[in-house]
PDB file of C-alpha atoms in Angstrom:
ATOM      1  CA  VAL A 525      -0.676 -20.864  -5.849  1.00 94.00           C
ATOM      2  CA  LYS A 526      -2.953 -22.445  -8.440  1.00 94.00           C
ATOM      3  CA  TYR A 527      -2.741 -25.906  -6.890  1.00 92.00           C
ATOM      4  CA  LEU A 528      -3.332 -24.708  -3.327  1.00 91.00           C
ATOM      5  CA  SER A 529      -6.180 -22.461  -4.393  1.00 91.00           C
ATOM      6  CA  TYR A 530      -7.823 -25.392  -6.164  1.00 90.00           C
ATOM      7  CA  LEU A 531      -7.567 -27.602  -3.077  1.00 88.00           C
ATOM      8  CA  LEU A 532      -8.821 -24.966  -0.650  1.00 86.00           C
ATOM      9  CA  SER A 533     -11.596 -23.538  -2.784  1.00 83.00           C
ATOM     10  CA  ARG A 534     -13.020 -27.002  -3.510  1.00 82.00           C
ATOM     11  CA  ASN A 535     -13.654 -27.387   0.221  1.00 78.00           C
ATOM     12  CA  SER A 536     -14.665 -23.735   0.732  1.00 77.00           C
ATOM     13  CA  LYS A 537     -11.823 -23.246   3.205  1.00 75.00           C
ATOM     14  CA  GLY A 538     -10.286 -20.155   1.698  1.00 85.00           C
ATOM     15  CA  ARG A 539      -8.605 -18.458  -1.183  1.00 91.00           C
ATOM     16  CA  ILE A 540      -4.953 -18.350  -2.220  1.00 94.00           C
ATOM     17  CA  ASN A 541      -3.485 -15.493  -4.236  1.00 96.00           C
ATOM     18  CA  GLU A 542      -0.055 -13.959  -4.475  1.00 97.00           C
ATOM     19  CA  ILE A 543       1.474 -10.555  -5.067  1.00 97.00           C
ATOM     20  CA  VAL A 544       4.457 -10.513  -7.421  1.00 97.00           C
ATOM     21  CA  LEU A 545       6.462  -7.455  -6.474  1.00 96.00           C
ATOM     22  CA  GLY A 546       9.041  -5.642  -8.513  1.00 95.00           C
ATOM     23  CA  GLY A 547      11.774  -3.600  -6.899  1.00 95.00           C
ATOM     24  CA  VAL A 548      10.738  -1.958  -3.639  1.00 95.00           C
ATOM     25  CA  LYS A 549      12.756   1.078  -2.584  1.00 94.00           C
ATOM     26  CA  HIS A 550      14.242   0.791   0.876  1.00 91.00           C
ATOM     27  CA  SER A 551      16.432   3.122   2.887  1.00 89.00           C
ATOM     28  CA  THR A 552      19.320   0.654   2.708  1.00 91.00           C
ATOM     29  CA  HIS A 553      19.450   0.794  -1.115  1.00 90.00           C
ATOM     30  CA  LYS A 554      22.158   2.954  -2.610  1.00 95.00           C
ATOM     31  CA  SER A 555      21.090   5.658  -5.047  1.00 95.00           C
ATOM     32  CA  GLU A 556      23.148   4.027  -7.823  1.00 96.00           C
ATOM     33  CA  PHE A 557      21.162   0.803  -7.451  1.00 95.00           C
ATOM     34  CA  ILE A 558      17.850   2.696  -7.393  1.00 95.00           C
ATOM     35  CA  ASN A 559      18.764   4.651 -10.537  1.00 96.00           C
ATOM     36  CA  ASN A 560      19.981   1.558 -12.400  1.00 96.00           C
ATOM     37  CA  TYR A 561      16.896  -0.474 -11.521  1.00 96.00           C
ATOM     38  CA  SER A 562      14.538   2.399 -12.321  1.00 97.00           C
ATOM     39  CA  THR A 563      15.829   2.612 -15.894  1.00 97.00           C
ATOM     40  CA  LEU A 564      14.606  -0.962 -16.444  1.00 97.00           C
ATOM     41  CA  VAL A 565      11.032  -0.222 -15.336  1.00 97.00           C
ATOM     42  CA  PRO A 566       8.504   1.435 -17.688  1.00 97.00           C
ATOM     43  CA  MET A 567       7.320   3.685 -14.827  1.00 97.00           C
ATOM     44  CA  ASN A 568      10.979   4.804 -14.357  1.00 97.00           C
ATOM     45  CA  ARG A 569      10.954   4.299 -10.598  1.00 97.00           C
ATOM     46  CA  MET A 570      10.902   1.717  -7.853  1.00 97.00           C
ATOM     47  CA  CYS A 571       7.864   0.989  -5.709  1.00 97.00           C
ATOM     48  CA  ASP A 572       7.723   2.914  -2.422  1.00 95.00           C
ATOM     49  CA  GLU A 573       7.225   0.788   0.678  1.00 93.00           C
ATOM     50  CA  ASN A 574       3.898   2.465   1.448  1.00 95.00           C
ATOM     51  CA  GLU A 575       2.485   1.507  -1.983  1.00 96.00           C
ATOM     52  CA  ILE A 576       2.447  -2.207  -1.112  1.00 96.00           C
ATOM     53  CA  THR A 577      -0.489  -1.848   1.254  1.00 96.00           C
ATOM     54  CA  GLY A 578      -2.958  -1.175  -1.587  1.00 96.00           C
ATOM     55  CA  PRO A 579      -2.750  -4.610  -3.247  1.00 96.00           C
ATOM     56  CA  ILE A 580      -2.634  -6.322   0.155  1.00 97.00           C
ATOM     57  CA  GLN A 581      -5.782  -4.519   1.291  1.00 97.00           C
ATOM     58  CA  PHE A 582      -7.478  -5.440  -1.988  1.00 97.00           C
ATOM     59  CA  LEU A 583      -6.707  -9.152  -1.576  1.00 96.00           C
ATOM     60  CA  LEU A 584      -7.890  -9.090   2.041  1.00 95.00           C
ATOM     61  CA  SER A 585     -11.107  -7.255   1.212  1.00 96.00           C
ATOM     62  CA  SER A 586     -14.445  -8.523  -0.046  1.00 94.00           C
ATOM     63  CA  GLU A 587     -13.622  -6.837  -3.383  1.00 96.00           C
ATOM     64  CA  SER A 588     -11.526  -9.909  -4.224  1.00 95.00           C
ATOM     65  CA  SER A 589     -13.935 -12.493  -2.810  1.00 92.00           C
ATOM     66  CA  TYR A 590     -14.258 -14.313  -6.145  1.00 92.00           C
ATOM     67  CA  MET A 591     -10.521 -14.283  -6.847  1.00 94.00           C
ATOM     68  CA  THR A 592      -8.343 -17.302  -6.165  1.00 94.00           C
ATOM     69  CA  GLY A 593      -5.302 -18.867  -7.787  1.00 95.00           C
ATOM     70  CA  SER A 594      -4.177 -15.528  -9.169  1.00 96.00           C
ATOM     71  CA  SER A 595      -0.869 -13.720  -9.301  1.00 96.00           C
ATOM     72  CA  LEU A 596      -1.264  -9.981  -8.890  1.00 97.00           C
ATOM     73  CA  VAL A 597       1.752  -8.497 -10.640  1.00 97.00           C
ATOM     74  CA  TYR A 598       2.750  -5.200  -9.019  1.00 97.00           C
ATOM     75  CA  ASP A 599       6.011  -4.273 -10.681  1.00 97.00           C
ATOM     76  CA  GLY A 600       5.645  -0.920 -12.426  1.00 97.00           C
ATOM     77  CA  GLY A 601       5.402  -2.687 -15.781  1.00 97.00           C
ATOM     78  CA  TYR A 602       8.736  -4.529 -15.471  1.00 96.00           C
ATOM     79  CA  LEU A 603       7.336  -7.852 -16.733  1.00 94.00           C
ATOM     80  CA  SER A 604       5.512  -6.180 -19.614  1.00 93.00           C
ATOM     81  CA  ILE A 605       8.711  -5.608 -21.579  1.00 86.00           C
TER      82      ILE A 605
END
């Protein structure tokens, strides 16, 4: 991400960022898995599928126009512990 963003931004051809997701709850997950994973996350839950659109919309918007080479961690605090 950092290397590609450097190459593209030097030529004003775009921006490269990434979203680092934690566990995303899906209908195929068993409740035991969801409960076990949720105990490892400071927010005590998994991300709902509809919550992913927020960070995507942010990165696609002009609000992030000066942002490149960044990793947007969206994991309920999992990596903070």
